[in-house]
Short mmCIF file of C-alpha atoms in Angstrom, two decimals:
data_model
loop_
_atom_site.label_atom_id
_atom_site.label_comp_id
_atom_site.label_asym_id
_atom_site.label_seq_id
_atom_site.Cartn_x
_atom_site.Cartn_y
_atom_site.Cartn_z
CA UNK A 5 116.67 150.66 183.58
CA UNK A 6 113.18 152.29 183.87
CA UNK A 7 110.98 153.36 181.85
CA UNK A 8 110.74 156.92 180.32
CA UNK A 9 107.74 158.01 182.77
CA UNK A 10 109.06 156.27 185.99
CA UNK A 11 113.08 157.92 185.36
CA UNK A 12 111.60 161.73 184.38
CA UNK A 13 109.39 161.02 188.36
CA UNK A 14 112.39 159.48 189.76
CA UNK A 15 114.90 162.27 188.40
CA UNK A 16 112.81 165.11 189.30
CA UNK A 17 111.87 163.61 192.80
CA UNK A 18 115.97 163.33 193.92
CA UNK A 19 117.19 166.38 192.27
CA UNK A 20 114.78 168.31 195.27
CA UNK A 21 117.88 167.37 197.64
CA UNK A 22 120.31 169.87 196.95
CA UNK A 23 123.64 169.91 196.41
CA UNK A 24 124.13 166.88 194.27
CA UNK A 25 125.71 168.55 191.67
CA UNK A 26 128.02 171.05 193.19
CA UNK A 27 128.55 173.78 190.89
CA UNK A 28 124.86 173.74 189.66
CA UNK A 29 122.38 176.00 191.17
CA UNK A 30 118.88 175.92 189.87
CA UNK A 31 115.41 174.88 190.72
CA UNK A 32 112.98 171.95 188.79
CA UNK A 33 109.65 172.00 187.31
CA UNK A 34 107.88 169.25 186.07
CA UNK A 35 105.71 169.68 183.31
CA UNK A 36 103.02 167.06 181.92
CA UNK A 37 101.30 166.98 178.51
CA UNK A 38 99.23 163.76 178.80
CA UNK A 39 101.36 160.82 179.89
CA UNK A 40 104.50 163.03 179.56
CA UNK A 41 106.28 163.83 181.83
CA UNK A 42 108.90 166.69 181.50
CA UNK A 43 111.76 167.56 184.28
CA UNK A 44 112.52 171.21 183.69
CA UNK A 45 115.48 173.57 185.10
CA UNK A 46 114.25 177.06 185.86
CA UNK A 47 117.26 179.62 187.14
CA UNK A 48 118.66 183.24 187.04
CA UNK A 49 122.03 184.20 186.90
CA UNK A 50 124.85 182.40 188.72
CA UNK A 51 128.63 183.65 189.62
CA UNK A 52 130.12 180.14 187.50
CA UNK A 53 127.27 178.38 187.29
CA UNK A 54 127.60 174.72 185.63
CA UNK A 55 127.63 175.28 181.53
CA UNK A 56 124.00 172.71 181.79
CA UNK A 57 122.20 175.69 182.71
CA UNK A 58 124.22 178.78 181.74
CA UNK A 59 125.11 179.07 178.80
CA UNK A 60 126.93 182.13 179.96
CA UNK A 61 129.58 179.94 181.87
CA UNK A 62 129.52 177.93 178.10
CA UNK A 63 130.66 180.98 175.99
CA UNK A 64 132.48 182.62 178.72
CA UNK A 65 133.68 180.45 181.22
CA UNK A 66 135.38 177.85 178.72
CA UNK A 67 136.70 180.82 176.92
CA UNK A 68 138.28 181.91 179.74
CA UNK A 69 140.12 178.04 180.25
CA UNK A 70 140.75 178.02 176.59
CA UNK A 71 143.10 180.97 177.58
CA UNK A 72 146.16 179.28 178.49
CA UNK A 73 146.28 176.87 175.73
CA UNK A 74 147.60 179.75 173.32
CA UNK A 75 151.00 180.01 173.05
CA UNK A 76 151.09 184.04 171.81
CA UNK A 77 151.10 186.33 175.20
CA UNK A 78 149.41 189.22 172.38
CA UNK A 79 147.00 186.63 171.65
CA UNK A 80 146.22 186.13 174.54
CA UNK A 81 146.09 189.50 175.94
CA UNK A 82 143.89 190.39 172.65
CA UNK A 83 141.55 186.96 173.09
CA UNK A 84 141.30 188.39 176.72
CA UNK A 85 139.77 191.28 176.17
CA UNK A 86 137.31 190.03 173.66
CA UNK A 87 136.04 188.06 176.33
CA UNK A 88 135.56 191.07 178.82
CA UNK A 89 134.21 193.40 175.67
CA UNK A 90 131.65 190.44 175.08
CA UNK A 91 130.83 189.39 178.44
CA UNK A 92 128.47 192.77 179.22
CA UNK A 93 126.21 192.44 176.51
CA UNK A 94 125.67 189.22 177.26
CA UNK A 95 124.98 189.26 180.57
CA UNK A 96 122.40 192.34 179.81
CA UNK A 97 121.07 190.31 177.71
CA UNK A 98 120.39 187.91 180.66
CA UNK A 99 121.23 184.54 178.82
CA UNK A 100 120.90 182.37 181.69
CA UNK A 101 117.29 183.51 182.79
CA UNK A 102 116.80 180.04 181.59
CA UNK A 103 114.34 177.22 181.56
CA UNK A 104 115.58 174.12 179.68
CA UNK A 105 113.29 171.42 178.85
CA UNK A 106 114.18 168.07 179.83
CA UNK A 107 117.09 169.07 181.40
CA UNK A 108 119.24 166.01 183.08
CA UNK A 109 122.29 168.19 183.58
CA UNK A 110 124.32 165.83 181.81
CA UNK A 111 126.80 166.55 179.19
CA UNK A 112 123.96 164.78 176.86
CA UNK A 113 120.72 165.29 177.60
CA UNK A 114 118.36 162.02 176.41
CA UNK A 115 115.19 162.18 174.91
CA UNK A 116 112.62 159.19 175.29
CA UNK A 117 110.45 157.85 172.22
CA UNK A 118 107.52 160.01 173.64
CA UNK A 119 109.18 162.97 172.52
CA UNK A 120 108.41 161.50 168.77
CA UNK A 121 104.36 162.10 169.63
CA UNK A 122 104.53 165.45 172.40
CA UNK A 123 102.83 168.33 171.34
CA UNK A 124 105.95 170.84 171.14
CA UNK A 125 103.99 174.42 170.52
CA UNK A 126 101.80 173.08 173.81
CA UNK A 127 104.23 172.66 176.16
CA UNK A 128 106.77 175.44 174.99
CA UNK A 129 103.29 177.65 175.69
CA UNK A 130 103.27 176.63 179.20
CA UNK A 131 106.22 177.01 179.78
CA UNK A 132 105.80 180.66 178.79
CA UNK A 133 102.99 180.79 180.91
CA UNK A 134 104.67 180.03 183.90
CA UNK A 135 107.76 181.59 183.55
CA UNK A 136 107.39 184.56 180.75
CA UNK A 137 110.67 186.34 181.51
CA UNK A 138 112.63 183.43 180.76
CA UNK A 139 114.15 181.87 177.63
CA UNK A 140 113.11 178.38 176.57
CA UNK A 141 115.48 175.89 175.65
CA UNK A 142 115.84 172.60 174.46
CA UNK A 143 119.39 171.06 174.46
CA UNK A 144 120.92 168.07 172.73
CA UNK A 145 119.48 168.11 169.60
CA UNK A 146 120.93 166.32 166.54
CA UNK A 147 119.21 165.22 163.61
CA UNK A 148 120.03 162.05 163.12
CA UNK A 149 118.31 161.15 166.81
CA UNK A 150 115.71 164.23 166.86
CA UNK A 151 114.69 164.78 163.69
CA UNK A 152 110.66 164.86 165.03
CA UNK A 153 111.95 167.39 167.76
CA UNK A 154 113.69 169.67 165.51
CA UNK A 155 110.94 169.54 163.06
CA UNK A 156 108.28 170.68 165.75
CA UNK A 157 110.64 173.37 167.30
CA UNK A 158 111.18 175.14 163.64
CA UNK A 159 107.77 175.01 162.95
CA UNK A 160 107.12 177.32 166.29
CA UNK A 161 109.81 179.69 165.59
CA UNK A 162 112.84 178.58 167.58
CA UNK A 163 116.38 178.98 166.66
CA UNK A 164 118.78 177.05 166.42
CA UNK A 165 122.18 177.49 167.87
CA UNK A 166 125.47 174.80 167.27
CA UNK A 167 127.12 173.80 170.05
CA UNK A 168 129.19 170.45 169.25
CA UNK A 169 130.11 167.97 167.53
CA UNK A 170 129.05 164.50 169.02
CA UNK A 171 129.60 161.20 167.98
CA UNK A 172 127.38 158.48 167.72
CA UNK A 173 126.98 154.74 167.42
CA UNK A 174 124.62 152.84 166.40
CA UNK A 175 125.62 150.44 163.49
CA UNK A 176 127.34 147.19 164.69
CA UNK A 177 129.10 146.70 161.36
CA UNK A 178 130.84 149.63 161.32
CA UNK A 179 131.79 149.74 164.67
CA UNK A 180 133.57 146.26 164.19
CA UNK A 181 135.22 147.45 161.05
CA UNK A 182 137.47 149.72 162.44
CA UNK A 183 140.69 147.78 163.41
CA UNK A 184 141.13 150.75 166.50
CA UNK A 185 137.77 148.76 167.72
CA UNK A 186 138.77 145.60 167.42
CA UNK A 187 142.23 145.74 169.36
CA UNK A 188 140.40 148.13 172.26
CA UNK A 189 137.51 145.47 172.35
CA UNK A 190 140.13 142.91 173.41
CA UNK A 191 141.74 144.63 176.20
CA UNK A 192 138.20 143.40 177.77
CA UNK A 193 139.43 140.02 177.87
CA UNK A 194 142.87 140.60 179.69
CA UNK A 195 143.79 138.93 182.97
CA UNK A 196 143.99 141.22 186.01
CA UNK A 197 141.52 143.78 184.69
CA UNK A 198 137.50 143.41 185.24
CA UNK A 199 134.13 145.53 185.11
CA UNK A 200 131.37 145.54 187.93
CA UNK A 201 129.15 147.30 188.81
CA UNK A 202 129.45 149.21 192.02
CA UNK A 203 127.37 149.32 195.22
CA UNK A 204 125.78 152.75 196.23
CA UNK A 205 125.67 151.33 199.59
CA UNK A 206 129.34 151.71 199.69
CA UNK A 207 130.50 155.06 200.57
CA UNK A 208 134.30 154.20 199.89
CA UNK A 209 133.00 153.38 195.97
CA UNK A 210 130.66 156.38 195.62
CA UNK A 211 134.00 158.90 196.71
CA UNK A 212 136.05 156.60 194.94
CA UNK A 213 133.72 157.44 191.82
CA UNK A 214 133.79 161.20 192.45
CA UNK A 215 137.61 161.39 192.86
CA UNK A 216 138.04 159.64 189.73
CA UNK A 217 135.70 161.39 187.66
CA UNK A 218 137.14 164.73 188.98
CA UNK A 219 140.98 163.77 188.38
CA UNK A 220 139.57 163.74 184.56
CA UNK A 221 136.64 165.91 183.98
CA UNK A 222 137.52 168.42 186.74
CA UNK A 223 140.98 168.68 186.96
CA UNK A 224 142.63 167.47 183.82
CA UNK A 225 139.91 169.59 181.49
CA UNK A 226 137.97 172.07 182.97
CA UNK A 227 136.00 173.75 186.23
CA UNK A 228 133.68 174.68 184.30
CA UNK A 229 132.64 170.76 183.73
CA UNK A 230 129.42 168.96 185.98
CA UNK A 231 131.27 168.27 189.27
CA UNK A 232 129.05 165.24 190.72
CA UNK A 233 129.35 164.45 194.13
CA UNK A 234 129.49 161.22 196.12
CA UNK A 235 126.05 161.40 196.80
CA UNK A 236 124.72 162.39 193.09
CA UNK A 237 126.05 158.83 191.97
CA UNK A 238 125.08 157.35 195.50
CA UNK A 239 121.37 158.46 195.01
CA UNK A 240 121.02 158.03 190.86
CA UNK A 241 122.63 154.48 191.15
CA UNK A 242 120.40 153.47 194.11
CA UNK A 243 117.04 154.61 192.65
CA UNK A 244 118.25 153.07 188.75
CA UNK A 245 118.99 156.29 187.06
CA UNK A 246 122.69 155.54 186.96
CA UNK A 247 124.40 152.26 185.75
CA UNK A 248 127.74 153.02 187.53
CA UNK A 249 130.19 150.39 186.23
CA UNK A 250 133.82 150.17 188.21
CA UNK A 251 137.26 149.24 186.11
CA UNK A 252 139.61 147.08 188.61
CA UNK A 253 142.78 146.26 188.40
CA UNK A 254 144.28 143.53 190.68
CA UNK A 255 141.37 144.75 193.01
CA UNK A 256 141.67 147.99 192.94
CA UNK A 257 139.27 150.40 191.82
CA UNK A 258 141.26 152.50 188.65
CA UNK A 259 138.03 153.80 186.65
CA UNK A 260 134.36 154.05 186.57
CA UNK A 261 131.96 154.44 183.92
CA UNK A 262 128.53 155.88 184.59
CA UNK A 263 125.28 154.88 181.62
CA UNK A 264 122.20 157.17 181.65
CA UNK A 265 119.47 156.03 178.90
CA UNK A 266 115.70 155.57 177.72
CA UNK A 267 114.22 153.58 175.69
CA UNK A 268 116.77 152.80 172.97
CA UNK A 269 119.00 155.81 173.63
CA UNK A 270 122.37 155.42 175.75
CA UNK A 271 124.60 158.32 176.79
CA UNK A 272 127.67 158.14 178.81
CA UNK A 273 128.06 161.29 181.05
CA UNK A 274 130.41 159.84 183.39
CA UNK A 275 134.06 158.55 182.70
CA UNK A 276 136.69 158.84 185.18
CA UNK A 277 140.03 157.35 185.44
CA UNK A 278 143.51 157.70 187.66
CA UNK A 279 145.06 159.83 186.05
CA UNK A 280 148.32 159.15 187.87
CA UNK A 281 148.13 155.43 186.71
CA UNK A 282 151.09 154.81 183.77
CA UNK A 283 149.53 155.38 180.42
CA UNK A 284 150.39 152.15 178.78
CA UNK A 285 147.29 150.25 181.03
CA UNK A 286 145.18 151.92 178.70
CA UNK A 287 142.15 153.12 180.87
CA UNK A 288 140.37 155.64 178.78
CA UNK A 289 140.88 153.13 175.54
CA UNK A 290 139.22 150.48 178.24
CA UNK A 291 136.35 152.43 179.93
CA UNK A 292 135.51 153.50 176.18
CA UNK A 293 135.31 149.82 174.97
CA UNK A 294 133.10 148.85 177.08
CA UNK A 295 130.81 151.35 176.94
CA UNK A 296 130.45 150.93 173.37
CA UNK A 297 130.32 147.14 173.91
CA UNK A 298 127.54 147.22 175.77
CA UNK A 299 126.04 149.48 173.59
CA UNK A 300 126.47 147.14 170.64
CA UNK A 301 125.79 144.02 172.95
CA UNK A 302 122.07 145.53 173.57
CA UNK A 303 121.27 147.27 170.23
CA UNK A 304 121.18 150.69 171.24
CA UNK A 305 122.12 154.22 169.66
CA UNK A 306 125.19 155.38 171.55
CA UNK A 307 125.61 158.86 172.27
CA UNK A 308 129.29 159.55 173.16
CA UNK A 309 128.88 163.23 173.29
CA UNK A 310 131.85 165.77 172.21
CA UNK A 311 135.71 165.41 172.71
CA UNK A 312 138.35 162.94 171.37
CA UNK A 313 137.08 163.23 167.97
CA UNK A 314 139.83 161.70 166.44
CA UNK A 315 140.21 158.73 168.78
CA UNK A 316 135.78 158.63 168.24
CA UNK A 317 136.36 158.19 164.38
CA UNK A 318 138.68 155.40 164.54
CA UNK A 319 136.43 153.22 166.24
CA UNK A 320 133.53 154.04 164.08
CA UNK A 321 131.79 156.94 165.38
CA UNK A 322 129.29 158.66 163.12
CA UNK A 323 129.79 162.63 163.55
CA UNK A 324 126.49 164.63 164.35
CA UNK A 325 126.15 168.35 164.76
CA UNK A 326 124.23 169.44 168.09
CA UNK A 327 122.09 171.89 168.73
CA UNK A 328 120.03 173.67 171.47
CA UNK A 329 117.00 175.41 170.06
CA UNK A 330 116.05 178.71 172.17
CA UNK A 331 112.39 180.22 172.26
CA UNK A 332 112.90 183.75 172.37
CA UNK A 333 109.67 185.20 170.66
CA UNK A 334 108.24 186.49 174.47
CA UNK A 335 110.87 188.55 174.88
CA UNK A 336 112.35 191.82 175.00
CA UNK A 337 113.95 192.83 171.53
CA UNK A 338 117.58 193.40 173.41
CA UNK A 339 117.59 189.88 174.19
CA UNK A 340 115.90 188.35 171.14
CA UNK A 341 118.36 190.17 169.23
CA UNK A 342 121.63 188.45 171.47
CA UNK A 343 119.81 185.07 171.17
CA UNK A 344 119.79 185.90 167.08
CA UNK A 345 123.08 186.85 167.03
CA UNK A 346 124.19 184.18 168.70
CA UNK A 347 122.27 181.66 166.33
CA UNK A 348 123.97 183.16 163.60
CA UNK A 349 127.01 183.27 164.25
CA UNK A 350 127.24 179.48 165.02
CA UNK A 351 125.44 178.62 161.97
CA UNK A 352 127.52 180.49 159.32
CA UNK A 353 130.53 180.56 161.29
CA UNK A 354 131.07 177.97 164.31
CA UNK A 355 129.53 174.95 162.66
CA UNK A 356 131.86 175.22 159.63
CA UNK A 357 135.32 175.11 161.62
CA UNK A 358 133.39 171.84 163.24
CA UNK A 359 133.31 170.03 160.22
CA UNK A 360 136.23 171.39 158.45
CA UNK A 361 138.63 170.49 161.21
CA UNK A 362 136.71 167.37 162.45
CA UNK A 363 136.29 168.45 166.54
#
């Protein structure tokens, strides 16, 4: 993979072309403080704009798909108009007039080892400087990975707001303790069934890839979710931004697996399957195993972001509460206030169900 300086270049340099990402719609910045190198999002208000840069479609938009999960029609009709009640202030309070910092648009945003020695209160004040109407945010924060960042960022006055619960791994040991891990680690070794990697080159694979990822991300969970197209994972595997790892079965292509890290820091933002594939071949359990496997294998800290928690904790994952800390102190009192509110209310109230129900 490259280094932290060549990938922030690289990543800022092929997200000029636009439409990689369908549903996101937002210009870059890139921001330097020495050596460092900072790839920034900069964008106004969107009709369903991906939840990486609103964080209007993140309160409001998954709200709205959480919708039809409740059984109760009053609850419904009563969580309903909640939604529409909350969704004015918010939007006066022009949430996603947005700039976030290092912003990947991945599920997990990664933060390189230079991050331990950049001046925070520096480049948050120009950032200000260039954009002073906007909020300032930094996403993917947990303290177990960005204890440094968090430090710096509470030291200048940002807040903090909760927005998951991620898993991580990064112990060997206790990954292998966990029976769950053991018996998903050998479905690697079955006959039939193999990992490669998978040629950019090929435009079958890369729609392949986006067809899979969509029959899970898209259409099985939400909208709302990155939608990546063929040429996003044609362009980030061909310039080595993207490991994009294929699952075959008897030859044909069943799942892919997409690896985005620096330094010592893996995420995996991209896991797709075929969904219409019988569910005793196991492909999330295999997809999973070997992206912690080759997390393991190499020594690195594995961020496996939100979801499955249960399925996570049974294969060893440490639970982490994230963040995104929001600079807010340049603007108008209306929207500080929102922004405090909204701090608040995940701190004292949305952070609790987390870890009392374990999601």
């Amino acid at each position: 993979m490259l280094n932290a300086t060549e990938q922030n270049r690289c990543f800022f340099e092929q997200m000029q072309q636009p439409n990689l990402i369908r549903n996101v719609q937002t210009d870059f910045v890139l921001y330097q403080q020495g050596d460092v190198l900072v790839p920034t999002s900069v964008n106004e208000a969107h009709p369903d704009n991906g939840w990486v840069v609103s964080p209007l479609t993140q309160i409001i938009g998954y709200a709205q798909d959480e919708l039809p999960k409740l059984r109760s029609v009053a609850l419904r009709a009563l969580s309903r108009i909640l939604i529409a009640v909350l969704s004015g202030p918010l939007r006066l309070a022009k949430l996603d007039r947005l700039q976030v910092l290092n912003n990947q648009c991945l599920s997990t945003n990664v933060y390189s080892d230079q991050w331990q020695h950049l001046n925070l209160a520096q480049l948050r004040q120009l950032a200000v400087e260039k954009f002073p109407h906007h909020t300032v945010m930094l996403r993917s924060l947990n303290a177990t990975q960005n204890a440094a960042i968090i430090h710096q960022a509470q030291q200048d006055g940002w807040l903090p707001v909760v927005t998951r619960q991620v898993y991580l791994y990064r112990d060997h040991d206790r990954w292998w303790a966990r029976h769950n891990a053991r018996i998903d680690d050998r479905l690697l070794q079955q006959p039939d069934w193999r990992f490669q990697l998978l040629d950019p080159n090929d435009k079958a694979q890369m729609a392949r890839a986006e067809r899979l990822y969509n029959q899970l991300y898209i259409d099985k969970y939400s909208r709302h979710n990155v939608q990546f197209s063929a040429d996003w994972f044609r362009v980030f595997s061909a310039n080595g931004l993207l490991e994009l790892y294929g699952l075959f079965y008897r030859n044909q292509l069943v799942g892919i697996a997409g690896l985005y890290g620096v330094d010592q820091t893996l995420t995996a933002p991209v896991i797709g399957y075929d969904t219409d594939q019988p569910i005793q071949r196991a492909l999330y359990r295999r997809l999973i195993a070997f992206v912690i496997r080759y997390a393991m294998d190499r020594q690195l800290t594995l961020n496996l972001s939100a979801g499955s928690p249960d399925f996570k904790r049974r294969r060893g994952g440490e639970a982490a509460i994230e963040y995104s800390y929001i600079y807010v102190r340049h603007l108008s009192f209306y929207r500080r206030s929102v922004w405090r509110l909204l701090s608040g209310l995940s701190r004292y109230f949305y952070r609790p169900l987390l870890e009392r129900f374990k999601l």
